[in-house]
mmCIF file of C-alpha atoms in Angstrom:
data_model
loop_
_atom_site.group_PDB
_atom_site.id
_atom_site.type_symbol
_atom_site.label_atom_id
_atom_site.label_comp_id
_atom_site.label_asym_id
_atom_site.label_seq_id
_atom_site.Cartn_x
_atom_site.Cartn_y
_atom_site.Cartn_z
ATOM 1 C CA MET W 100 -0.016 0.343 0.071
ATOM 2 C CA ARG W 101 0.977 3.412 -0.698
ATOM 3 C CA VAL W 102 0.361 6.098 1.920
ATOM 4 C CA LEU W 103 0.788 9.699 1.851
ATOM 5 C CA ILE W 104 0.947 12.134 5.022
ATOM 6 C CA VAL W 105 0.667 15.783 4.399
ATOM 7 C CA GLY W 106 2.157 17.320 7.292
ATOM 8 C CA ALA W 107 5.547 16.864 8.812
ATOM 9 C CA GLY W 108 4.312 17.965 12.737
ATOM 10 C CA VAL W 109 4.349 15.478 15.548
ATOM 11 C CA SER W 110 0.886 13.665 14.325
ATOM 12 C CA GLY W 111 2.144 13.297 10.964
ATOM 13 C CA ILE W 112 5.724 12.017 11.749
ATOM 14 C CA THR W 113 4.177 9.810 14.357
ATOM 15 C CA SER W 114 1.413 8.457 11.697
ATOM 16 C CA ALA W 115 4.078 7.678 9.155
ATOM 17 C CA ILE W 116 5.694 5.718 12.036
ATOM 18 C CA ASN W 117 3.061 3.942 13.350
ATOM 19 C CA VAL W 118 1.937 2.877 9.756
ATOM 20 C CA LYS W 119 5.424 1.764 8.820
ATOM 21 C CA ARG W 120 5.705 0.068 11.795
ATOM 22 C CA THR W 121 2.542 -1.861 11.375
ATOM 23 C CA TYR W 122 3.067 -2.683 7.300
ATOM 24 C CA PRO W 123 6.438 -2.563 6.749
ATOM 25 C CA ASN W 124 6.073 -3.193 3.230
ATOM 26 C CA ASP W 125 4.032 -0.236 2.673
ATOM 27 C CA ASP W 126 5.851 2.780 0.944
ATOM 28 C CA VAL W 127 5.473 6.054 3.175
ATOM 29 C CA LEU W 128 5.853 9.380 2.105
ATOM 30 C CA VAL W 129 5.519 12.673 4.142
ATOM 31 C CA ILE W 130 5.215 15.745 2.479
ATOM 32 C CA GLU W 131 5.975 19.215 4.448
ATOM 33 C CA HIS W 132 5.506 22.767 2.893
ATOM 34 C CA LEU W 133 8.361 24.029 5.286
ATOM 35 C CA ASP W 134 11.772 23.389 4.890
ATOM 36 C CA LYS W 135 12.309 21.501 7.985
ATOM 37 C CA PRO W 136 10.198 18.850 10.241
ATOM 38 C CA LEU W 137 9.061 18.867 13.279
ATOM 39 C CA LYS W 138 9.477 22.909 13.717
ATOM 40 C CA LYS W 139 6.446 23.389 16.456
ATOM 41 C CA ILE W 140 7.512 20.999 18.389
ATOM 42 C CA LEU W 141 10.714 22.503 19.364
ATOM 43 C CA ALA W 142 8.496 25.706 21.272
ATOM 44 C CA THR W 143 6.713 23.174 23.177
ATOM 45 C CA GLY W 144 6.503 23.364 26.982
ATOM 46 C CA ASN W 145 8.771 26.565 26.403
ATOM 47 C CA GLY W 146 11.642 24.112 24.395
ATOM 48 C CA LYS W 147 11.497 21.428 27.500
ATOM 49 C CA CYS W 148 8.391 19.458 25.386
ATOM 50 C CA ASN W 149 5.932 18.736 27.871
ATOM 51 C CA PHE W 150 4.274 15.877 25.901
ATOM 52 C CA GLY W 151 1.934 14.169 28.524
ATOM 53 C CA ASN W 152 -0.177 14.683 31.283
ATOM 54 C CA ALA W 153 -0.812 11.669 33.556
ATOM 55 C CA ALA W 154 -3.889 13.060 34.899
ATOM 56 C CA LEU W 155 -5.293 13.879 31.740
ATOM 57 C CA ASP W 156 -9.375 14.705 31.764
ATOM 58 C CA ILE W 157 -11.040 14.066 28.746
ATOM 59 C CA ASN W 158 -13.755 16.657 29.720
ATOM 60 C CA ARG W 159 -11.311 19.492 29.282
ATOM 61 C CA TYR W 160 -11.506 18.958 25.238
ATOM 62 C CA SER W 161 -13.683 20.538 23.174
ATOM 63 C CA ASN W 162 -15.943 17.648 21.799
ATOM 64 C CA PRO W 163 -14.589 14.992 24.347
ATOM 65 C CA LEU W 164 -17.211 12.286 23.191
ATOM 66 C CA PHE W 165 -15.283 12.002 19.836
ATOM 67 C CA VAL W 166 -11.608 12.151 21.761
ATOM 68 C CA GLU W 167 -12.274 9.864 24.591
ATOM 69 C CA PRO W 168 -12.294 6.366 22.456
ATOM 70 C CA ILE W 169 -8.988 7.351 20.859
ATOM 71 C CA LEU W 170 -7.195 8.870 24.236
ATOM 72 C CA LYS W 171 -8.490 5.680 26.210
ATOM 73 C CA GLU W 172 -7.040 3.340 23.570
ATOM 74 C CA TYR W 173 -3.956 5.412 23.205
ATOM 75 C CA ASP W 174 -3.510 6.723 27.240
ATOM 76 C CA PHE W 175 -0.914 8.018 28.608
ATOM 77 C CA LYS W 176 0.793 4.419 29.499
ATOM 78 C CA LYS W 177 0.321 3.722 25.734
ATOM 79 C CA GLN W 178 1.738 6.814 24.522
ATOM 80 C CA MET W 179 4.904 6.802 27.030
ATOM 81 C CA ASP W 180 5.083 3.474 25.824
ATOM 82 C CA PHE W 181 5.665 5.037 22.198
ATOM 83 C CA TYR W 182 8.158 7.189 23.365
ATOM 84 C CA ASP W 183 9.964 4.623 24.965
ATOM 85 C CA SER W 184 9.890 2.708 21.797
ATOM 86 C CA ILE W 185 12.330 5.425 19.838
ATOM 87 C CA SER W 186 14.382 5.953 23.217
ATOM 88 C CA ILE W 187 13.014 8.762 24.551
ATOM 89 C CA LYS W 188 12.390 8.176 28.488
ATOM 90 C CA TYR W 189 10.346 10.453 30.348
ATOM 91 C CA LYS W 190 9.543 11.973 33.862
ATOM 92 C CA LEU W 191 7.039 13.777 36.125
ATOM 93 C CA PHE W 192 6.852 17.450 37.347
ATOM 94 C CA GLY W 193 3.710 16.652 39.383
ATOM 95 C CA GLU W 194 1.162 15.267 36.759
ATOM 96 C CA LEU W 195 3.087 16.699 33.252
ATOM 97 C CA ALA W 196 5.032 14.694 31.778
ATOM 98 C CA TYR W 197 8.726 15.669 30.101
ATOM 99 C CA PRO W 198 11.226 14.049 28.195
ATOM 100 C CA MET W 199 14.115 13.212 30.710
ATOM 101 C CA SER W 200 16.689 15.294 28.752
ATOM 102 C CA GLU W 201 14.393 18.570 29.123
ATOM 103 C CA SER W 202 14.349 19.053 25.485
ATOM 104 C CA ALA W 203 12.169 19.337 23.089
ATOM 105 C CA VAL W 204 15.433 18.554 20.641
ATOM 106 C CA SER W 205 15.620 15.249 21.919
ATOM 107 C CA VAL W 206 12.069 14.428 20.703
ATOM 108 C CA ARG W 207 12.644 15.640 17.519
ATOM 109 C CA ASN W 208 15.738 13.769 16.691
ATOM 110 C CA ALA W 209 14.481 10.740 18.135
ATOM 111 C CA LEU W 210 11.370 10.702 15.634
ATOM 112 C CA LEU W 211 13.603 11.761 12.992
ATOM 113 C CA ASN W 212 15.769 8.783 13.481
ATOM 114 C CA GLU W 213 12.857 6.397 13.494
ATOM 115 C CA CYS W 214 11.965 7.743 10.489
ATOM 116 C CA LYS W 215 15.044 7.129 8.892
ATOM 117 C CA LYS W 216 15.720 3.726 10.355
ATOM 118 C CA LEU W 217 12.095 2.794 9.082
ATOM 119 C CA GLY W 218 12.961 4.421 5.709
ATOM 120 C CA ILE W 219 10.520 7.025 5.999
ATOM 121 C CA LYS W 220 10.827 9.553 2.682
ATOM 122 C CA ILE W 221 9.950 13.115 4.121
ATOM 123 C CA ASN W 222 9.679 15.439 1.271
ATOM 124 C CA LEU W 223 10.782 19.314 2.595
ATOM 125 C CA SER W 224 9.271 22.733 0.928
ATOM 126 C CA GLU W 225 6.437 20.770 -0.916
ATOM 127 C CA SER W 226 2.600 21.814 -1.021
ATOM 128 C CA ILE W 227 -0.107 20.005 -1.400
ATOM 129 C CA ILE W 228 -2.659 21.800 -4.294
ATOM 130 C CA ASP W 229 -5.092 19.465 -4.788
ATOM 131 C CA TYR W 230 -6.453 15.708 -4.730
ATOM 132 C CA LYS W 231 -8.996 13.495 -6.414
ATOM 133 C CA VAL W 232 -10.437 10.575 -4.889
ATOM 134 C CA GLY W 233 -11.249 7.219 -7.510
ATOM 135 C CA LYS W 234 -10.037 3.618 -7.271
ATOM 136 C CA GLU W 235 -6.706 5.203 -6.210
ATOM 137 C CA ILE W 236 -5.868 8.920 -4.652
ATOM 138 C CA GLU W 237 -4.289 11.012 -7.298
ATOM 139 C CA VAL W 238 -2.404 13.811 -5.090
ATOM 140 C CA LYS W 239 -1.309 17.004 -6.845
ATOM 141 C CA THR W 240 1.537 19.151 -5.428
ATOM 142 C CA ASP W 241 3.390 21.941 -6.609
ATOM 143 C CA LYS W 242 6.259 19.394 -7.482
ATOM 144 C CA ASN W 243 4.832 15.925 -8.048
ATOM 145 C CA ILE W 244 2.104 14.278 -8.964
ATOM 146 C CA TYR W 245 1.541 10.923 -6.551
ATOM 147 C CA LYS W 246 -0.975 8.064 -7.001
ATOM 148 C CA VAL W 247 -1.632 6.469 -3.767
ATOM 149 C CA ASP W 248 -4.182 4.300 -1.903
ATOM 150 C CA LYS W 249 -4.320 6.206 1.361
ATOM 151 C CA LEU W 250 -3.850 9.911 1.999
ATOM 152 C CA VAL W 251 -3.617 11.592 5.301
ATOM 153 C CA PHE W 252 -4.225 14.768 6.507
ATOM 154 C CA ALA W 253 -1.964 15.996 9.412
ATOM 155 C CA ALA W 254 -1.218 19.783 8.552
ATOM 156 C CA GLY W 255 -2.379 21.294 11.746
ATOM 157 C CA GLY W 256 -4.467 24.389 11.899
ATOM 158 C CA CYS W 257 -3.627 28.031 11.603
ATOM 159 C CA SER W 258 -1.513 28.815 15.066
ATOM 160 C CA GLN W 259 2.130 30.192 14.508
ATOM 161 C CA LYS W 260 2.231 29.852 10.428
ATOM 162 C CA ASN W 261 6.562 30.450 10.612
ATOM 163 C CA LEU W 262 6.441 26.895 12.557
ATOM 164 C CA GLY W 263 3.921 25.296 9.865
ATOM 165 C CA SER W 264 0.372 25.810 10.556
ATOM 166 C CA ASP W 265 -1.151 28.068 8.547
ATOM 167 C CA GLY W 266 -4.068 26.698 7.512
ATOM 168 C CA SER W 267 -4.553 26.478 3.953
ATOM 169 C CA VAL W 268 -5.259 22.918 3.713
ATOM 170 C CA PHE W 269 -8.724 23.748 5.577
ATOM 171 C CA THR W 270 -9.365 26.060 2.407
ATOM 172 C CA LEU W 271 -8.599 23.040 0.061
ATOM 173 C CA LEU W 272 -11.142 20.893 2.155
ATOM 174 C CA LYS W 273 -13.585 23.593 1.702
ATOM 175 C CA LYS W 274 -13.370 23.111 -1.852
ATOM 176 C CA HIS W 275 -13.944 19.195 -1.231
ATOM 177 C CA GLY W 276 -16.935 20.308 0.280
ATOM 178 C CA TYR W 277 -16.415 19.831 3.719
ATOM 179 C CA ASP W 278 -17.725 21.472 6.749
ATOM 180 C CA ILE W 279 -14.696 23.916 8.370
ATOM 181 C CA VAL W 280 -15.586 25.521 11.490
ATOM 182 C CA PRO W 281 -14.059 28.901 11.748
ATOM 183 C CA PRO W 282 -10.755 28.677 12.911
ATOM 184 C CA LEU W 283 -9.521 31.300 16.114
ATOM 185 C CA PRO W 284 -6.534 31.623 18.183
ATOM 186 C CA GLY W 285 -6.547 29.451 21.221
ATOM 187 C CA LEU W 286 -4.538 29.229 24.031
ATOM 188 C CA CYS W 287 -3.270 32.972 23.655
ATOM 189 C CA PRO W 288 -3.221 36.001 25.426
ATOM 190 C CA ILE W 289 -6.353 38.404 25.436
ATOM 191 C CA LYS W 290 -7.227 41.869 24.883
ATOM 192 C CA THR W 291 -9.340 43.851 27.677
ATOM 193 C CA LYS W 292 -11.491 46.769 27.169
ATOM 194 C CA GLU W 293 -9.193 48.149 29.986
ATOM 195 C CA ARG W 294 -5.801 49.433 29.245
ATOM 196 C CA MET W 295 -3.087 48.725 31.993
ATOM 197 C CA LYS W 296 -0.101 50.519 30.586
ATOM 198 C CA VAL W 297 0.668 51.252 34.483
ATOM 199 C CA LEU W 298 0.672 47.273 35.465
ATOM 200 C CA ASP W 299 2.642 46.397 32.412
ATOM 201 C CA GLY W 300 4.845 43.130 33.465
ATOM 202 C CA VAL W 301 3.420 42.496 36.728
ATOM 203 C CA ARG W 302 2.343 39.122 37.702
ATOM 204 C CA ALA W 303 -0.038 37.599 40.214
ATOM 205 C CA LYS W 304 -1.076 34.137 41.269
ATOM 206 C CA SER W 305 -4.495 34.166 41.529
ATOM 207 C CA LEU W 306 -7.650 32.213 41.062
ATOM 208 C CA VAL W 307 -9.233 33.598 38.143
ATOM 209 C CA SER W 308 -12.935 33.424 37.322
ATOM 210 C CA LEU W 309 -14.848 33.635 33.875
ATOM 211 C CA TYR W 310 -17.964 35.013 33.506
ATOM 212 C CA LYS W 311 -20.403 34.476 30.414
ATOM 213 C CA ASP W 312 -23.379 36.637 29.737
ATOM 214 C CA GLY W 313 -23.060 37.128 34.083
ATOM 215 C CA LYS W 314 -22.950 33.409 34.237
ATOM 216 C CA LEU W 315 -19.804 31.812 36.223
ATOM 217 C CA ILE W 316 -18.187 29.121 33.336
ATOM 218 C CA HIS W 317 -15.353 28.546 34.428
ATOM 219 C CA GLU W 318 -12.355 29.254 37.631
ATOM 220 C CA GLU W 319 -9.126 28.103 37.286
ATOM 221 C CA ALA W 320 -5.938 28.849 39.629
ATOM 222 C CA GLY W 321 -2.544 30.198 38.133
ATOM 223 C CA GLU W 322 -0.098 33.174 37.335
ATOM 224 C CA VAL W 323 -1.775 36.060 36.002
ATOM 225 C CA LEU W 324 0.447 38.421 33.834
ATOM 226 C CA PHE W 325 -0.701 41.874 33.011
ATOM 227 C CA ARG W 326 0.096 43.325 29.751
ATOM 228 C CA ASP W 327 -0.754 47.228 28.676
ATOM 229 C CA HIS W 328 -3.189 45.637 26.444
ATOM 230 C CA GLY W 329 -4.982 42.970 28.553
ATOM 231 C CA LEU W 330 -3.767 39.494 30.283
ATOM 232 C CA SER W 331 -1.620 36.691 29.370
ATOM 233 C CA GLY W 332 -0.389 33.780 31.546
ATOM 234 C CA ILE W 333 -1.275 29.843 31.272
ATOM 235 C CA VAL W 334 -4.638 30.908 33.156
ATOM 236 C CA ILE W 335 -5.500 33.287 31.095
ATOM 237 C CA MET W 336 -4.379 31.292 27.645
ATOM 238 C CA ASN W 337 -6.526 28.465 28.943
ATOM 239 C CA ILE W 338 -9.394 30.986 29.480
ATOM 240 C CA SER W 339 -8.944 32.060 25.921
ATOM 241 C CA SER W 340 -10.138 28.832 24.469
ATOM 242 C CA PHE W 341 -13.369 28.881 26.283
ATOM 243 C CA ILE W 342 -14.293 32.368 24.921
ATOM 244 C CA ALA W 343 -13.114 31.361 21.244
ATOM 245 C CA ARG W 344 -15.201 28.310 21.644
ATOM 246 C CA ASP W 345 -18.253 30.735 21.688
ATOM 247 C CA LEU W 346 -17.170 34.201 20.854
ATOM 248 C CA ASN W 347 -20.275 35.966 20.274
ATOM 249 C CA LYS W 348 -21.204 36.245 23.957
ATOM 250 C CA LYS W 349 -19.849 38.687 26.639
ATOM 251 C CA TYR W 350 -17.137 37.823 28.867
ATOM 252 C CA GLU W 351 -15.998 38.951 32.190
ATOM 253 C CA ILE W 352 -12.773 37.987 33.763
ATOM 254 C CA GLN W 353 -12.651 38.294 37.922
ATOM 255 C CA ILE W 354 -9.238 38.210 38.946
ATOM 256 C CA ASP W 355 -9.073 36.740 42.908
ATOM 257 C CA GLN W 356 -5.343 38.123 43.734
ATOM 258 C CA LEU W 357 -5.443 36.798 46.903
ATOM 259 C CA PRO W 358 -7.286 33.903 46.988
ATOM 260 C CA ASP W 359 -6.208 32.078 50.582
ATOM 261 C CA THR W 360 -7.490 35.284 52.674
ATOM 262 C CA SER W 361 -11.429 35.066 53.151
ATOM 263 C CA ILE W 362 -13.222 38.710 52.732
ATOM 264 C CA GLU W 363 -13.545 38.631 56.634
ATOM 265 C CA GLU W 364 -9.992 38.582 57.439
ATOM 266 C CA LEU W 365 -9.099 41.436 54.336
ATOM 267 C CA LYS W 366 -11.738 43.673 56.461
ATOM 268 C CA LYS W 367 -10.543 43.307 59.586
ATOM 269 C CA TYR W 368 -6.448 44.001 58.139
ATOM 270 C CA LEU W 369 -7.979 47.348 56.464
ATOM 271 C CA SER W 370 -10.065 47.956 59.318
ATOM 272 C CA ASP W 371 -6.954 47.233 61.553
ATOM 273 C CA LYS W 372 -4.088 48.919 59.103
ATOM 274 C CA GLY W 373 -5.855 51.748 57.113
ATOM 275 C CA LYS W 374 -6.552 51.798 53.277
ATOM 276 C CA GLU W 375 -2.414 53.036 52.526
ATOM 277 C CA MET W 376 -0.938 50.341 54.841
ATOM 278 C CA TYR W 377 -3.351 47.748 53.560
ATOM 279 C CA LEU W 378 -2.274 48.394 49.807
ATOM 280 C CA GLN W 379 1.421 48.909 50.415
ATOM 281 C CA SER W 380 1.687 45.051 52.634
ATOM 282 C CA LEU W 381 -0.772 43.217 50.130
ATOM 283 C CA PHE W 382 0.007 44.490 46.249
ATOM 284 C CA HIS W 383 3.004 45.589 43.984
ATOM 285 C CA PRO W 384 3.426 49.046 43.692
ATOM 286 C CA LYS W 385 2.137 49.195 40.034
ATOM 287 C CA MET W 386 -0.830 47.373 41.356
ATOM 288 C CA ILE W 387 -1.253 50.078 44.097
ATOM 289 C CA GLU W 388 -1.187 52.752 41.306
ATOM 290 C CA TYR W 389 -3.588 50.922 39.182
ATOM 291 C CA ILE W 390 -6.135 50.601 41.669
ATOM 292 C CA GLN W 391 -6.065 54.118 43.127
ATOM 293 C CA ASN W 392 -5.936 55.570 39.226
ATOM 294 C CA ASN W 393 -9.177 53.726 38.842
ATOM 295 C CA LEU W 394 -10.591 54.660 41.977
ATOM 296 C CA LEU W 395 -11.158 50.945 42.972
ATOM 297 C CA GLU W 396 -12.036 49.846 46.627
ATOM 298 C CA PRO W 397 -9.410 47.607 48.060
ATOM 299 C CA ILE W 398 -11.190 44.979 49.234
ATOM 300 C CA LYS W 399 -12.847 44.437 46.016
ATOM 301 C CA ALA W 400 -9.567 45.130 43.955
ATOM 302 C CA SER W 401 -8.138 42.518 46.168
ATOM 303 C CA LYS W 402 -10.795 39.809 45.546
ATOM 304 C CA GLU W 403 -12.882 40.679 42.339
ATOM 305 C CA LEU W 404 -10.335 42.393 40.281
ATOM 306 C CA SER W 405 -12.734 42.819 37.126
ATOM 307 C CA PHE W 406 -11.563 43.161 33.538
ATOM 308 C CA HIS W 407 -13.957 42.898 30.238
ATOM 309 C CA PHE W 408 -12.891 41.042 27.431
ATOM 310 C CA GLU W 409 -12.076 42.602 24.099
ATOM 311 C CA GLU W 410 -10.598 40.294 21.442
ATOM 312 C CA LEU W 411 -8.296 37.307 21.426
ATOM 313 C CA ASP W 412 -4.810 37.798 20.270
ATOM 314 C CA SER W 413 -3.316 36.672 17.292
ATOM 315 C CA PHE W 414 -2.527 33.394 15.743
ATOM 316 C CA GLU W 415 0.869 34.025 16.025
ATOM 317 C CA HIS W 416 0.753 34.060 19.511
ATOM 318 C CA SER W 417 -1.470 31.119 20.038
ATOM 319 C CA GLN W 418 -0.536 27.618 20.876
ATOM 320 C CA VAL W 419 -3.447 26.025 19.476
ATOM 321 C CA THR W 420 -6.484 26.582 16.819
ATOM 322 C CA ILE W 421 -9.703 26.472 17.928
ATOM 323 C CA GLY W 422 -12.410 25.097 15.029
ATOM 324 C CA GLY W 423 -11.561 23.248 12.192
ATOM 325 C CA LEU W 424 -12.309 20.226 10.415
ATOM 326 C CA ASN W 425 -15.890 19.342 11.891
ATOM 327 C CA VAL W 426 -15.705 16.358 13.693
ATOM 328 C CA LYS W 427 -18.942 15.169 12.188
ATOM 329 C CA GLU W 428 -17.046 14.815 8.824
ATOM 330 C CA ALA W 429 -14.766 12.192 10.217
ATOM 331 C CA THR W 430 -15.724 8.227 11.166
ATOM 332 C CA ASP W 431 -14.906 7.346 14.660
ATOM 333 C CA LYS W 432 -11.861 5.556 13.180
ATOM 334 C CA LEU W 433 -11.245 9.010 11.635
ATOM 335 C CA GLU W 434 -11.366 8.626 8.238
ATOM 336 C CA SER W 435 -13.655 10.787 6.073
ATOM 337 C CA LYS W 436 -17.038 10.130 5.922
ATOM 338 C CA LYS W 437 -17.185 11.946 2.322
ATOM 339 C CA GLU W 438 -14.277 10.321 0.670
ATOM 340 C CA LYS W 439 -12.881 6.731 1.181
ATOM 341 C CA ASN W 440 -9.101 6.446 2.797
ATOM 342 C CA VAL W 441 -9.133 9.660 3.208
ATOM 343 C CA TYR W 442 -7.870 10.677 6.975
ATOM 344 C CA PHE W 443 -7.718 13.434 9.255
ATOM 345 C CA LEU W 444 -5.203 13.878 12.234
ATOM 346 C CA GLY W 445 -4.399 16.277 15.283
ATOM 347 C CA GLU W 446 -5.198 19.579 15.208
ATOM 348 C CA MET W 447 -7.011 19.402 11.846
ATOM 349 C CA LEU W 448 -10.113 18.248 13.452
ATOM 350 C CA ASN W 449 -11.983 20.914 15.791
ATOM 351 C CA ILE W 450 -10.449 19.522 19.093
ATOM 352 C CA ASP W 451 -8.432 21.731 21.791
ATOM 353 C CA GLY W 452 -7.733 21.002 24.917
ATOM 354 C CA PRO W 453 -5.515 23.345 27.626
ATOM 355 C CA CYS W 454 -2.401 23.940 28.407
ATOM 356 C CA GLY W 455 -0.181 20.701 30.352
ATOM 357 C CA GLY W 456 0.424 18.031 27.561
ATOM 358 C CA TYR W 457 -3.144 17.624 26.287
ATOM 359 C CA ASN W 458 -2.799 19.012 22.508
ATOM 360 C CA LEU W 459 0.220 16.814 22.178
ATOM 361 C CA MET W 460 -1.544 14.124 23.682
ATOM 362 C CA TRP W 461 -4.450 14.592 21.045
ATOM 363 C CA ALA W 462 -1.841 14.594 18.182
ATOM 364 C CA VAL W 463 -0.158 11.792 19.128
ATOM 365 C CA GLY W 464 -3.213 9.598 20.031
ATOM 366 C CA SER W 465 -4.723 10.213 17.080
ATOM 367 C CA ALA W 466 -1.730 9.417 14.964
ATOM 368 C CA LEU W 467 -1.123 5.915 16.801
ATOM 369 C CA TYR W 468 -5.028 5.251 16.546
ATOM 370 C CA VAL W 469 -5.143 5.440 12.822
ATOM 371 C CA LYS W 470 -3.716 2.066 11.014
#
């Protein structure tokens, strides 16, 4: 059998390895429009490559019912077994799994070494233009025409175009009649209606609450990074994905800057010390200036510092794409319902998860699932 995989990211390369191991006589080719494979994985976990989560919660994905059977079959243990099979050992920081080397370069090199060992060909700087499904699948690129038995799309979404995900394959799939959920940036900073130049660069470990049309929909603890135009930090990036999944609503972000201290304790402290001492003892000088400039009441600023969502940051500053191929277009085997022997992996589908290994586990799990 001849298999062509579009995209040399982690899902595409893992798929190539999986197919070649399962069917050693198959002819497996990966095409990649960039000049290097596996560029995006190098940015994962700030270069340390958080590739797994031992406490994965399926319900934190969009479309969890679609994800569940795949990541139950290829769960944390099986994915770590896959990495072990390419000579990558892992270690845990809490529930987060990283390579023992704490280097994404190690993971990239191990994947590429396995491709070389198995005789998998990777054509770089080559882009798909179109394809036609018949008794066999004819794939036209900007350099060649291939006739294959199976076509696998693993081209990613729209996030971080310089690392390979430019969304161009979605345009091609639309031409073939597929329903594409409009892509939006996910796991990205957000811009708020409030401007806070004075706070730029301030960090605060907080409990963050997201309200949609006045109703609480998510709470998460983590470090918030204040920027002059909005908010960032892992907890904010996770919140951005909730917003992107239902963008046409009004969102308010409330930040509890002192989550371990009760309102009653703060009221007593304010009464005992006075406003000036209260602020000086609890907050960064820039935060004090922001509170005073905006005439904020000290207790409310401590427990319910409020910001209103204006817009998502750009795809260039996002880690994942919200949207993509509607999961209704794929079978439970990740094969197209429209076109036989056409498959979709990873971020091609309208599936995303929070920070913490979720999106890499979906990329690898979906790749191992398709044989």
